[in-house]
mmCIF file of C-alpha atoms in Angstrom:
data_model
loop_
_atom_site.group_PDB
_atom_site.id
_atom_site.type_symbol
_atom_site.label_atom_id
_atom_site.label_comp_id
_atom_site.label_asym_id
_atom_site.label_seq_id
_atom_site.Cartn_x
_atom_site.Cartn_y
_atom_site.Cartn_z
ATOM 1 C CA MET A 362 89.773 -16.759 14.467
ATOM 2 C CA ASN A 363 87.638 -14.161 16.155
ATOM 3 C CA ALA A 364 85.726 -14.670 19.427
ATOM 4 C CA GLU A 365 82.425 -15.335 17.694
ATOM 5 C CA GLN A 366 83.970 -17.986 15.441
ATOM 6 C CA ARG A 367 85.636 -19.572 18.447
ATOM 7 C CA ASP A 368 82.321 -19.780 20.315
ATOM 8 C CA THR A 369 80.620 -21.262 17.249
ATOM 9 C CA LEU A 370 83.441 -23.780 16.809
ATOM 10 C CA LEU A 371 83.275 -24.887 20.454
ATOM 11 C CA ARG A 372 79.527 -25.349 20.227
ATOM 12 C CA ALA A 373 79.811 -27.214 16.921
ATOM 13 C CA MET A 374 82.445 -29.495 18.417
ATOM 14 C CA LEU A 375 80.116 -30.421 21.281
ATOM 15 C CA GLU A 376 77.289 -31.002 18.814
ATOM 16 C CA GLU A 377 79.584 -33.322 16.872
ATOM 17 C CA LEU A 378 80.372 -35.198 20.064
ATOM 18 C CA VAL A 379 76.718 -35.632 20.997
ATOM 19 C CA GLY A 380 75.499 -36.345 17.470
ATOM 20 C CA LYS A 381 78.245 -38.611 16.168
ATOM 21 C CA GLY A 382 79.961 -39.947 19.276
ATOM 22 C CA TYR A 383 83.613 -39.496 20.197
ATOM 23 C CA GLY A 384 84.924 -41.939 17.602
ATOM 24 C CA GLU A 385 83.119 -40.285 14.689
ATOM 25 C CA ALA A 386 83.261 -36.631 15.766
ATOM 26 C CA SER A 387 84.906 -34.523 13.082
ATOM 27 C CA VAL A 388 87.048 -31.443 13.541
ATOM 28 C CA GLU A 389 86.594 -30.718 9.829
ATOM 29 C CA ARG A 390 82.789 -30.552 10.039
ATOM 30 C CA ALA A 391 82.878 -28.429 13.209
ATOM 31 C CA SER A 392 85.443 -26.078 11.662
ATOM 32 C CA GLU A 393 83.361 -25.772 8.517
ATOM 33 C CA ALA A 394 80.268 -24.922 10.569
ATOM 34 C CA ALA A 395 82.229 -22.166 12.301
ATOM 35 C CA GLY A 396 83.892 -20.892 9.129
ATOM 36 C CA VAL A 397 87.327 -21.732 10.516
ATOM 37 C CA SER A 398 90.200 -22.990 8.367
ATOM 38 C CA ALA A 399 92.423 -25.934 9.287
ATOM 39 C CA ALA A 400 95.332 -23.547 9.860
ATOM 40 C CA GLU A 401 93.244 -21.384 12.186
ATOM 41 C CA PHE A 402 92.148 -24.470 14.114
ATOM 42 C CA GLU A 403 95.727 -25.651 14.501
ATOM 43 C CA ALA A 404 96.838 -22.232 15.673
ATOM 44 C CA GLU A 405 94.267 -22.365 18.470
ATOM 45 C CA PHE A 406 94.120 -26.048 19.476
ATOM 46 C CA ASP A 407 96.568 -28.969 19.607
ATOM 47 C CA ASP A 408 93.979 -31.489 18.449
ATOM 48 C CA MET A 409 90.313 -32.496 18.754
ATOM 49 C CA ASP A 410 90.645 -33.350 22.453
ATOM 50 C CA ASP A 411 92.161 -29.967 23.225
ATOM 51 C CA CYS A 412 89.204 -28.331 21.468
ATOM 52 C CA LEU A 413 86.668 -30.573 23.247
ATOM 53 C CA PHE A 414 88.104 -29.791 26.673
ATOM 54 C CA ALA A 415 88.024 -26.079 25.860
ATOM 55 C CA ALA A 416 84.420 -26.461 24.659
ATOM 56 C CA TYR A 417 83.437 -28.198 27.877
ATOM 57 C CA ASP A 418 85.073 -25.506 30.008
ATOM 58 C CA PHE A 419 83.310 -22.847 27.929
ATOM 59 C CA LEU A 420 79.949 -24.552 28.428
ATOM 60 C CA THR A 421 80.361 -25.130 32.158
ATOM 61 C CA GLU A 422 81.399 -21.500 32.687
ATOM 62 C CA ARG A 423 78.185 -20.403 31.027
ATOM 63 C CA VAL A 424 76.067 -22.827 33.046
ATOM 64 C CA VAL A 425 77.528 -21.686 36.369
ATOM 65 C CA ALA A 426 77.300 -18.019 35.360
ATOM 66 C CA LYS A 427 73.691 -18.429 34.226
ATOM 67 C CA ALA A 428 72.651 -20.158 37.453
ATOM 68 C CA SER A 429 74.165 -17.427 39.604
ATOM 69 C CA ALA A 430 73.283 -14.391 37.470
ATOM 70 C CA ASP A 431 69.527 -14.648 37.945
ATOM 71 C CA CYS A 432 69.720 -14.663 41.748
ATOM 72 C CA ASP A 433 68.792 -11.500 43.601
ATOM 73 C CA GLN A 434 71.685 -11.265 46.047
ATOM 74 C CA ALA A 435 69.485 -9.437 48.570
ATOM 75 C CA ALA A 436 66.929 -12.270 48.677
ATOM 76 C CA PRO A 437 67.029 -14.953 51.401
ATOM 77 C CA TRP A 438 69.126 -18.024 50.582
ATOM 78 C CA PRO A 439 66.211 -20.403 49.806
ATOM 79 C CA ALA A 440 64.805 -17.878 47.323
ATOM 80 C CA ARG A 441 68.213 -17.490 45.680
ATOM 81 C CA VAL A 442 68.591 -21.261 45.373
ATOM 82 C CA ARG A 443 65.138 -21.424 43.799
ATOM 83 C CA ALA A 444 65.938 -18.632 41.314
ATOM 84 C CA GLY A 445 69.260 -20.216 40.345
ATOM 85 C CA LEU A 446 67.669 -23.623 39.981
ATOM 86 C CA GLU A 447 64.809 -22.240 37.878
ATOM 87 C CA SER A 448 67.289 -20.572 35.570
ATOM 88 C CA LEU A 449 69.441 -23.692 35.280
ATOM 89 C CA LEU A 450 66.480 -25.966 34.525
ATOM 90 C CA GLN A 451 65.156 -23.596 31.883
ATOM 91 C CA ALA A 452 68.560 -23.608 30.194
ATOM 92 C CA VAL A 453 68.789 -27.411 30.312
ATOM 93 C CA ALA A 454 65.260 -27.757 28.898
ATOM 94 C CA SER A 455 66.008 -25.253 26.116
ATOM 95 C CA TYR A 456 69.290 -26.892 25.075
ATOM 96 C CA PRO A 457 68.887 -30.641 25.703
ATOM 97 C CA GLU A 458 71.745 -31.550 23.348
ATOM 98 C CA MET A 459 74.156 -29.329 25.227
ATOM 99 C CA ALA A 460 72.870 -30.835 28.485
ATOM 100 C CA ARG A 461 73.684 -34.252 27.111
ATOM 101 C CA ALA A 462 77.155 -33.097 26.154
ATOM 102 C CA LEU A 463 77.576 -31.772 29.666
ATOM 103 C CA THR A 464 76.406 -34.867 31.513
ATOM 104 C CA ARG A 465 77.145 -37.834 29.280
ATOM 105 C CA ALA A 466 78.953 -37.379 25.975
ATOM 106 C CA PHE A 467 81.972 -35.472 27.257
ATOM 107 C CA PRO A 468 82.461 -37.091 30.702
ATOM 108 C CA GLY A 469 82.353 -40.494 28.986
ATOM 109 C CA ILE A 470 85.453 -39.859 26.882
ATOM 110 C CA ARG A 471 88.002 -40.779 29.525
ATOM 111 C CA PRO A 472 88.759 -40.309 33.244
ATOM 112 C CA ALA A 473 90.359 -36.887 32.723
ATOM 113 C CA ALA A 474 87.143 -35.690 31.087
ATOM 114 C CA TYR A 475 85.063 -37.196 33.850
ATOM 115 C CA GLU A 476 87.090 -35.251 36.407
ATOM 116 C CA ARG A 477 85.858 -32.062 34.711
ATOM 117 C CA TYR A 478 82.290 -33.195 35.454
ATOM 118 C CA VAL A 479 83.170 -33.847 39.109
ATOM 119 C CA GLY A 480 84.723 -30.390 39.136
ATOM 120 C CA LEU A 481 81.541 -28.867 37.701
ATOM 121 C CA LEU A 482 79.446 -30.232 40.576
ATOM 122 C CA SER A 483 81.986 -28.912 43.069
ATOM 123 C CA ARG A 484 81.514 -25.415 41.627
ATOM 124 C CA PHE A 485 77.981 -25.339 43.036
ATOM 125 C CA VAL A 486 79.133 -26.240 46.563
ATOM 126 C CA PRO A 487 80.004 -22.652 47.652
ATOM 127 C CA PHE A 488 76.449 -21.529 46.759
ATOM 128 C CA MET A 489 75.143 -24.037 49.291
ATOM 129 C CA ARG A 490 77.200 -22.996 52.319
ATOM 130 C CA GLU A 491 74.780 -20.323 53.473
ATOM 131 C CA GLY A 492 72.169 -23.053 53.863
ATOM 132 C CA ARG A 493 73.784 -24.003 57.169
ATOM 133 C CA GLU A 494 72.417 -20.757 58.626
ATOM 134 C CA TYR A 495 68.898 -22.025 57.895
ATOM 135 C CA SER A 496 69.305 -25.259 59.806
ATOM 136 C CA GLY A 497 66.440 -26.178 62.106
ATOM 137 C CA VAL A 498 68.797 -27.672 64.691
ATOM 138 C CA ASP A 499 71.531 -26.163 66.861
ATOM 139 C CA GLU A 500 74.068 -28.871 66.112
ATOM 140 C CA GLU A 501 76.605 -28.631 63.308
ATOM 141 C CA LEU A 502 75.435 -30.284 60.100
ATOM 142 C CA PRO A 503 77.670 -32.976 58.513
ATOM 143 C CA GLY A 504 80.763 -31.761 56.678
ATOM 144 C CA GLU A 505 79.642 -32.977 53.258
ATOM 145 C CA VAL A 506 76.098 -31.596 53.382
ATOM 146 C CA GLU A 507 76.707 -29.098 50.553
ATOM 147 C CA LEU A 508 77.845 -31.687 48.010
ATOM 148 C CA LEU A 509 75.140 -34.068 49.226
ATOM 149 C CA ALA A 510 72.578 -31.386 48.315
ATOM 150 C CA VAL A 511 74.158 -30.653 44.930
ATOM 151 C CA GLY A 512 74.395 -34.368 44.153
ATOM 152 C CA ALA A 513 70.740 -34.882 45.061
ATOM 153 C CA ALA A 514 69.664 -32.290 42.491
ATOM 154 C CA GLU A 515 72.112 -33.649 39.937
ATOM 155 C CA ALA A 516 70.686 -37.162 40.291
ATOM 156 C CA ILE A 517 67.227 -35.971 39.259
ATOM 157 C CA ILE A 518 68.459 -33.661 36.499
ATOM 158 C CA PHE A 519 70.826 -36.281 35.077
ATOM 159 C CA GLY A 520 68.074 -38.894 35.078
ATOM 160 C CA GLU A 521 65.706 -36.699 33.081
ATOM 161 C CA VAL A 522 68.349 -35.518 30.598
ATOM 162 C CA ASP A 523 69.535 -39.065 30.079
ATOM 163 C CA ALA A 524 66.007 -40.333 29.520
ATOM 164 C CA GLY A 525 65.425 -37.649 26.865
ATOM 165 C CA ARG A 526 62.950 -35.780 29.097
ATOM 166 C CA ALA A 527 64.905 -32.569 29.696
ATOM 167 C CA GLU A 528 61.847 -30.518 28.712
ATOM 168 C CA ARG A 529 60.058 -31.769 31.854
ATOM 169 C CA LEU A 530 62.656 -30.334 34.198
ATOM 170 C CA PRO A 531 61.169 -26.829 34.707
ATOM 171 C CA GLN A 532 57.955 -28.483 35.966
ATOM 172 C CA MET A 533 60.026 -30.624 38.337
ATOM 173 C CA MET A 534 61.698 -27.588 39.902
ATOM 174 C CA PRO A 535 59.740 -27.771 43.207
ATOM 175 C CA GLU A 536 60.737 -31.359 43.994
ATOM 176 C CA ILE A 537 64.354 -30.742 42.968
ATOM 177 C CA LEU A 538 64.298 -27.689 45.242
ATOM 178 C CA PHE A 539 63.037 -29.925 48.066
ATOM 179 C CA SER A 540 65.979 -32.290 47.576
ATOM 180 C CA ILE A 541 68.468 -29.417 47.767
ATOM 181 C CA LEU A 542 66.921 -27.744 50.806
ATOM 182 C CA VAL A 543 66.024 -30.783 52.900
ATOM 183 C CA PRO A 544 69.486 -31.537 54.338
ATOM 184 C CA PHE A 545 69.768 -27.909 55.475
ATOM 185 C CA MET A 546 66.231 -27.090 56.579
ATOM 186 C CA GLY A 547 64.634 -30.452 57.340
ATOM 187 C CA PRO A 548 61.654 -32.007 55.527
ATOM 188 C CA GLU A 549 58.851 -29.798 56.857
ATOM 189 C CA ARG A 550 60.411 -26.433 55.980
ATOM 190 C CA ALA A 551 61.792 -27.780 52.695
ATOM 191 C CA ALA A 552 58.272 -28.973 51.848
ATOM 192 C CA ASP A 553 56.904 -25.479 52.595
ATOM 193 C CA GLU A 554 59.411 -24.022 50.133
ATOM 194 C CA MET A 555 58.480 -26.706 47.628
ATOM 195 C CA ARG A 556 54.766 -25.916 47.876
ATOM 196 C CA SER A 557 55.448 -22.202 47.534
ATOM 197 C CA ALA A 558 57.567 -22.892 44.427
ATOM 198 C CA ALA A 559 54.850 -25.144 42.973
ATOM 199 C CA MET A 560 52.302 -22.364 43.272
ATOM 200 C CA SER A 561 54.530 -20.090 41.221
ATOM 201 C CA ILE A 562 54.606 -22.491 38.251
ATOM 202 C CA MET B 701 78.398 -80.859 42.416
ATOM 203 C CA VAL B 702 82.101 -81.464 42.986
ATOM 204 C CA SER B 703 84.397 -78.940 41.311
ATOM 205 C CA THR B 704 86.902 -80.272 38.852
ATOM 206 C CA GLY B 705 90.304 -78.758 38.314
ATOM 207 C CA ASN B 706 89.084 -77.066 35.155
ATOM 208 C CA ASP B 707 86.164 -75.431 36.994
ATOM 209 C CA VAL B 708 88.501 -73.946 39.548
ATOM 210 C CA LEU B 709 90.794 -72.636 36.820
ATOM 211 C CA ALA B 710 87.850 -71.128 34.920
ATOM 212 C CA THR B 711 86.592 -69.366 38.046
ATOM 213 C CA SER B 712 90.012 -67.987 38.702
ATOM 214 C CA ASP B 713 90.406 -66.711 35.133
ATOM 215 C CA ARG B 714 86.967 -65.140 35.309
ATOM 216 C CA ASP B 715 87.784 -63.245 38.500
ATOM 217 C CA ARG B 716 91.095 -62.046 37.105
ATOM 218 C CA ILE B 717 89.390 -60.827 33.937
ATOM 219 C CA LEU B 718 86.642 -59.025 35.864
ATOM 220 C CA GLN B 719 89.181 -57.318 38.104
ATOM 221 C CA ALA B 720 91.239 -56.314 35.074
ATOM 222 C CA MET B 721 88.131 -54.958 33.315
ATOM 223 C CA ALA B 722 87.262 -52.832 36.369
ATOM 224 C CA ASP B 723 90.866 -51.618 36.711
ATOM 225 C CA CYS B 724 91.193 -50.745 33.009
ATOM 226 C CA CYS B 725 87.886 -48.830 33.014
ATOM 227 C CA ALA B 726 89.046 -46.882 36.066
ATOM 228 C CA GLU B 727 92.377 -46.102 34.424
ATOM 229 C CA PHE B 728 91.459 -45.529 30.764
ATOM 230 C CA GLY B 729 87.658 -45.224 30.781
ATOM 231 C CA TYR B 730 85.273 -47.765 29.237
ATOM 232 C CA LEU B 731 85.524 -46.220 25.770
ATOM 233 C CA GLU B 732 89.296 -46.657 25.536
ATOM 234 C CA THR B 733 89.433 -50.020 27.273
ATOM 235 C CA THR B 734 89.990 -52.888 24.858
ATOM 236 C CA VAL B 735 89.695 -56.631 25.345
ATOM 237 C CA GLU B 736 93.401 -56.878 24.540
ATOM 238 C CA THR B 737 94.314 -54.473 27.360
ATOM 239 C CA VAL B 738 92.102 -56.417 29.747
ATOM 240 C CA LEU B 739 93.718 -59.729 28.763
ATOM 241 C CA GLU B 740 97.190 -58.303 29.143
ATOM 242 C CA ARG B 741 96.314 -56.908 32.574
ATOM 243 C CA ALA B 742 94.670 -60.169 33.644
ATOM 244 C CA GLY B 743 97.429 -62.368 32.254
ATOM 245 C CA VAL B 744 94.795 -64.562 30.606
ATOM 246 C CA GLU B 745 94.682 -66.048 27.100
ATOM 247 C CA ALA B 746 92.124 -64.838 24.545
ATOM 248 C CA GLU B 747 90.612 -68.320 24.317
ATOM 249 C CA SER B 748 89.749 -68.236 27.985
ATOM 250 C CA PHE B 749 88.092 -64.821 27.611
ATOM 251 C CA GLU B 750 86.115 -65.994 24.602
ATOM 252 C CA SER B 751 84.874 -69.049 26.471
ATOM 253 C CA LEU B 752 83.565 -66.861 29.289
ATOM 254 C CA PHE B 753 82.303 -63.662 27.632
ATOM 255 C CA ALA B 754 80.700 -62.642 24.353
ATOM 256 C CA GLY B 755 82.792 -59.479 24.230
ATOM 257 C CA LYS B 756 83.836 -56.308 26.043
ATOM 258 C CA GLU B 757 80.327 -55.199 27.033
ATOM 259 C CA ASP B 758 79.388 -58.671 28.265
ATOM 260 C CA CYS B 759 82.504 -58.697 30.414
ATOM 261 C CA ALA B 760 81.774 -55.220 31.812
ATOM 262 C CA LEU B 761 78.200 -56.304 32.611
ATOM 263 C CA ALA B 762 79.529 -59.377 34.430
ATOM 264 C CA ALA B 763 81.842 -57.137 36.463
ATOM 265 C CA LEU B 764 78.862 -54.914 37.311
ATOM 266 C CA ASN B 765 76.803 -57.932 38.353
ATOM 267 C CA LYS B 766 79.653 -59.019 40.583
ATOM 268 C CA ILE B 767 79.779 -55.745 42.527
ATOM 269 C CA VAL B 768 75.962 -55.515 42.744
ATOM 270 C CA SER B 769 75.734 -59.096 44.074
ATOM 271 C CA GLU B 770 78.493 -58.439 46.581
ATOM 272 C CA THR B 771 76.766 -55.237 47.715
ATOM 273 C CA LEU B 772 73.432 -56.978 48.252
ATOM 274 C CA ALA B 773 75.214 -59.799 50.096
ATOM 275 C CA GLN B 774 76.955 -57.245 52.347
ATOM 276 C CA ILE B 775 73.602 -55.635 53.144
ATOM 277 C CA SER B 776 71.983 -58.941 54.018
ATOM 278 C CA MET B 777 74.930 -59.981 56.200
ATOM 279 C CA ALA B 778 75.316 -56.642 58.015
ATOM 280 C CA GLN B 779 75.456 -57.039 61.800
ATOM 281 C CA VAL B 780 72.339 -55.106 62.806
ATOM 282 C CA ASN B 781 72.252 -56.053 66.506
ATOM 283 C CA GLY B 782 68.482 -55.898 66.890
ATOM 284 C CA GLU B 783 68.135 -52.343 65.540
ATOM 285 C CA ASP B 784 64.883 -51.024 64.073
ATOM 286 C CA ALA B 785 64.512 -50.227 60.360
ATOM 287 C CA ILE B 786 66.085 -46.768 60.712
ATOM 288 C CA GLY B 787 68.937 -47.937 62.918
ATOM 289 C CA ARG B 788 69.751 -50.790 60.550
ATOM 290 C CA ARG B 789 70.643 -48.363 57.793
ATOM 291 C CA LYS B 790 73.909 -47.314 59.430
ATOM 292 C CA PHE B 791 75.105 -50.908 59.683
ATOM 293 C CA GLU B 792 74.089 -51.608 56.113
ATOM 294 C CA GLY B 793 75.783 -48.381 55.033
ATOM 295 C CA LYS B 794 78.931 -49.340 56.902
ATOM 296 C CA ALA B 795 79.013 -52.727 55.183
ATOM 297 C CA ILE B 796 78.532 -51.101 51.746
ATOM 298 C CA LEU B 797 81.235 -48.468 52.319
ATOM 299 C CA GLU B 798 83.727 -51.065 53.519
ATOM 300 C CA LEU B 799 83.090 -53.063 50.374
ATOM 301 C CA MET B 800 83.524 -49.909 48.274
ATOM 302 C CA ALA B 801 86.810 -49.106 49.994
ATOM 303 C CA ALA B 802 88.037 -52.614 49.203
ATOM 304 C CA ARG B 803 86.836 -52.542 45.569
ATOM 305 C CA PRO B 804 87.339 -48.976 44.285
ATOM 306 C CA SER B 805 87.712 -50.015 40.634
ATOM 307 C CA PHE B 806 84.450 -51.973 40.672
ATOM 308 C CA VAL B 807 82.641 -49.102 42.364
ATOM 309 C CA ARG B 808 83.965 -46.714 39.766
ATOM 310 C CA LEU B 809 82.777 -49.089 37.068
ATOM 311 C CA GLY B 810 79.295 -49.005 38.592
ATOM 312 C CA LEU B 811 78.931 -45.368 39.600
ATOM 313 C CA VAL B 812 80.931 -43.758 36.802
ATOM 314 C CA SER B 813 81.364 -45.997 33.746
ATOM 315 C CA ALA B 814 77.934 -47.642 33.853
ATOM 316 C CA ARG B 815 76.142 -44.423 34.708
ATOM 317 C CA GLN B 816 77.780 -41.982 32.332
ATOM 318 C CA CYS B 817 80.458 -43.563 30.205
ATOM 319 C CA GLY B 818 79.268 -46.979 29.057
ATOM 320 C CA THR B 819 76.666 -48.624 26.851
ATOM 321 C CA PRO B 820 72.858 -48.481 27.281
ATOM 322 C CA HIS B 821 72.888 -52.013 28.769
ATOM 323 C CA MET B 822 75.452 -50.942 31.348
ATOM 324 C CA HIS B 823 73.349 -47.903 32.149
ATOM 325 C CA ASP B 824 70.285 -50.113 32.617
ATOM 326 C CA ALA B 825 72.241 -52.279 35.055
ATOM 327 C CA TYR B 826 73.221 -49.175 37.027
ATOM 328 C CA GLU B 827 69.622 -47.904 37.058
ATOM 329 C CA SER B 828 68.242 -51.249 38.257
ATOM 330 C CA ALA B 829 70.667 -51.373 41.172
ATOM 331 C CA ALA B 830 69.967 -47.742 42.071
ATOM 332 C CA ARG B 831 66.213 -48.397 42.013
ATOM 333 C CA VAL B 832 66.566 -51.331 44.420
ATOM 334 C CA LEU B 833 68.496 -49.182 46.905
ATOM 335 C CA ALA B 834 65.984 -46.322 46.555
ATOM 336 C CA LEU B 835 63.071 -48.695 47.175
ATOM 337 C CA MET B 836 64.751 -49.886 50.356
ATOM 338 C CA MET B 837 64.879 -46.282 51.554
ATOM 339 C CA GLU B 838 61.329 -45.474 50.534
ATOM 340 C CA ARG B 839 60.096 -48.098 52.972
ATOM 341 C CA LEU B 840 61.342 -45.771 55.717
ATOM 342 C CA ALA B 841 58.936 -43.080 54.607
ATOM 343 C CA GLY B 842 55.897 -45.069 55.781
ATOM 344 C CA SER B 843 52.843 -42.875 55.402
ATOM 345 C CA THR B 844 54.873 -39.652 55.305
ATOM 346 C CA GLU B 845 54.329 -37.878 52.017
ATOM 347 C CA ARG B 846 57.514 -37.016 50.156
ATOM 348 C CA PRO B 847 58.191 -36.084 46.522
ATOM 349 C CA GLY B 848 58.568 -39.148 44.291
ATOM 350 C CA ALA B 849 62.283 -38.758 43.646
ATOM 351 C CA THR B 850 63.273 -38.170 47.292
ATOM 352 C CA ALA B 851 65.055 -41.461 47.972
ATOM 353 C CA ARG B 852 66.752 -41.469 44.587
ATOM 354 C CA ALA B 853 67.938 -37.903 45.137
ATOM 355 C CA ALA B 854 69.277 -38.714 48.609
ATOM 356 C CA PHE B 855 71.314 -41.551 47.132
ATOM 357 C CA GLY B 856 72.388 -39.213 44.350
ATOM 358 C CA GLY B 857 73.901 -36.923 46.970
ATOM 359 C CA ALA B 858 75.853 -39.794 48.484
ATOM 360 C CA GLU B 859 76.951 -40.931 45.017
ATOM 361 C CA ALA B 860 78.321 -37.468 44.221
ATOM 362 C CA VAL B 861 80.530 -37.578 47.305
ATOM 363 C CA ILE B 862 81.647 -41.144 46.512
ATOM 364 C CA ARG B 863 82.500 -40.214 42.914
ATOM 365 C CA ARG B 864 84.512 -37.208 44.073
ATOM 366 C CA GLU B 865 86.458 -39.394 46.523
ATOM 367 C CA LEU B 866 87.112 -42.048 43.880
ATOM 368 C CA ALA B 867 88.241 -39.443 41.344
ATOM 369 C CA ALA B 868 90.681 -38.128 43.946
ATOM 370 C CA GLY B 869 91.976 -41.634 44.672
ATOM 371 C CA ARG B 870 90.562 -41.574 48.202
ATOM 372 C CA GLY B 871 88.378 -44.691 48.048
ATOM 373 C CA SER B 872 89.858 -45.975 51.300
ATOM 374 C CA ARG B 873 88.410 -42.950 53.111
ATOM 375 C CA LEU B 874 84.800 -43.834 52.267
ATOM 376 C CA PRO B 875 83.966 -45.702 55.508
ATOM 377 C CA GLN B 876 84.816 -42.530 57.459
ATOM 378 C CA LEU B 877 82.042 -40.715 55.610
ATOM 379 C CA LEU B 878 79.357 -43.037 56.959
ATOM 380 C CA PRO B 879 77.859 -40.406 59.336
ATOM 381 C CA ASP B 880 77.394 -37.947 56.445
ATOM 382 C CA PHE B 881 75.715 -40.580 54.270
ATOM 383 C CA VAL B 882 73.483 -41.779 57.104
ATOM 384 C CA TYR B 883 72.344 -38.200 57.628
ATOM 385 C CA ALA B 884 71.728 -37.632 53.906
ATOM 386 C CA VAL B 885 69.597 -40.713 53.291
ATOM 387 C CA LEU B 886 67.595 -40.395 56.514
ATOM 388 C CA VAL B 887 66.907 -36.666 56.794
ATOM 389 C CA PRO B 888 64.098 -36.442 54.195
ATOM 390 C CA PHE B 889 62.195 -39.191 56.004
ATOM 391 C CA VAL B 890 62.902 -38.783 59.719
ATOM 392 C CA GLY B 891 63.850 -35.093 60.053
ATOM 393 C CA GLN B 892 67.069 -33.372 61.047
ATOM 394 C CA GLY B 893 67.070 -34.243 64.757
ATOM 395 C CA GLU B 894 66.742 -38.005 64.310
ATOM 396 C CA ALA B 895 69.020 -38.046 61.236
ATOM 397 C CA LEU B 896 71.746 -36.261 63.223
ATOM 398 C CA ARG B 897 71.263 -38.657 66.150
ATOM 399 C CA GLN B 898 71.706 -41.609 63.799
ATOM 400 C CA ALA B 899 74.730 -39.914 62.178
ATOM 401 C CA LYS B 900 76.349 -39.617 65.613
ATOM 402 C CA LEU B 901 75.670 -43.270 66.316
ATOM 403 C CA ALA B 902 77.190 -44.072 62.939
ATOM 404 C CA ALA B 903 80.289 -42.063 63.881
ATOM 405 C CA ARG B 904 80.556 -44.189 67.010
ATOM 406 C CA VAL B 905 80.233 -47.376 64.952
ATOM 407 C CA THR B 906 83.010 -46.134 62.630
ATOM 408 C CA ALA B 907 85.232 -45.110 65.563
ATOM 409 C CA GLU B 908 84.779 -48.479 67.301
ATOM 410 C CA GLU B 909 85.926 -50.167 64.115
ATOM 411 C CA GLU B 910 89.094 -48.061 64.012
#
């Protein structure tokens, strides 16, 4: 199968997972949607799980790449976080089914799948490290502050996706931004950034 | 009411089943956990299960209720030593983290299976418990204006760290992370200086314990 067929197959497999559930998801339907034969599928993947894990990795790579690609590397860290967040929320709002695959349908399969989700959150941690330079206090911030910030944003995003309100997320960008920035910059400066972001919407 | 022998036996079976349900969900995930696996793990007969629970989901919900009740009991019994509302949080947090370290499978059932891997009823149970904890934090805000999801997000940050530790099999390490969690849940409401001061006090509380 060519690269385009592979991408289509991976997407179709995730759509199967979200639409039908793990027990009813069909390799045959996904393969048909991608124009892939059974032999081609078997040459590429061991089984449905192998394909689903590859699909999840494919999706998470795109999400992380999308969030980082729209950041102007010369901009100050809070502005880069805002740009990355804006881009991520737009993507989630545009593809709510894929967001559901990302947050719920795939991680729910089994613990090994859930570990991929934990791994996805960890991928955003390095983007947060520079936030320490924006601290309003001289003392060292707690060791886990980066994941605490990522998890704060995830809690809001997950809640909206899960409630079927992913389309609201771009409007919620300022308050999600506040939750990311507040452990690094404190509530007053994080609120300033939030207000500035709200004015841009 | 005086307990009879049968009552005691039923309670014991129930606890064994709930523990087995939590352990199986942690090991196989809720989706792949079956009543049969739970019974085998618990060493309990099917009749006993059927007399206590309507099915797998009912059993998982009972296990969730158990950990939520124990958490709320830990909070209410925390030794607060005359602290104010902000200072109390570190003692309550300590009590919660110690419970989590002692019950990693139940915590995983609540923060992982119920949240992302279980049924809508399980998810509702998770949401209700999370809302109660967020409301407790919002009381700290007083008249300070904060975005609506602030407390929930702060807990979300702590949950992400807890889930990572559980996934890595490091549940016993959770009490050591108390200073980080104290900082995370307080900083939006009291600012960095006071949150760091409370985190340091929390570190002292943790160290005294060790």
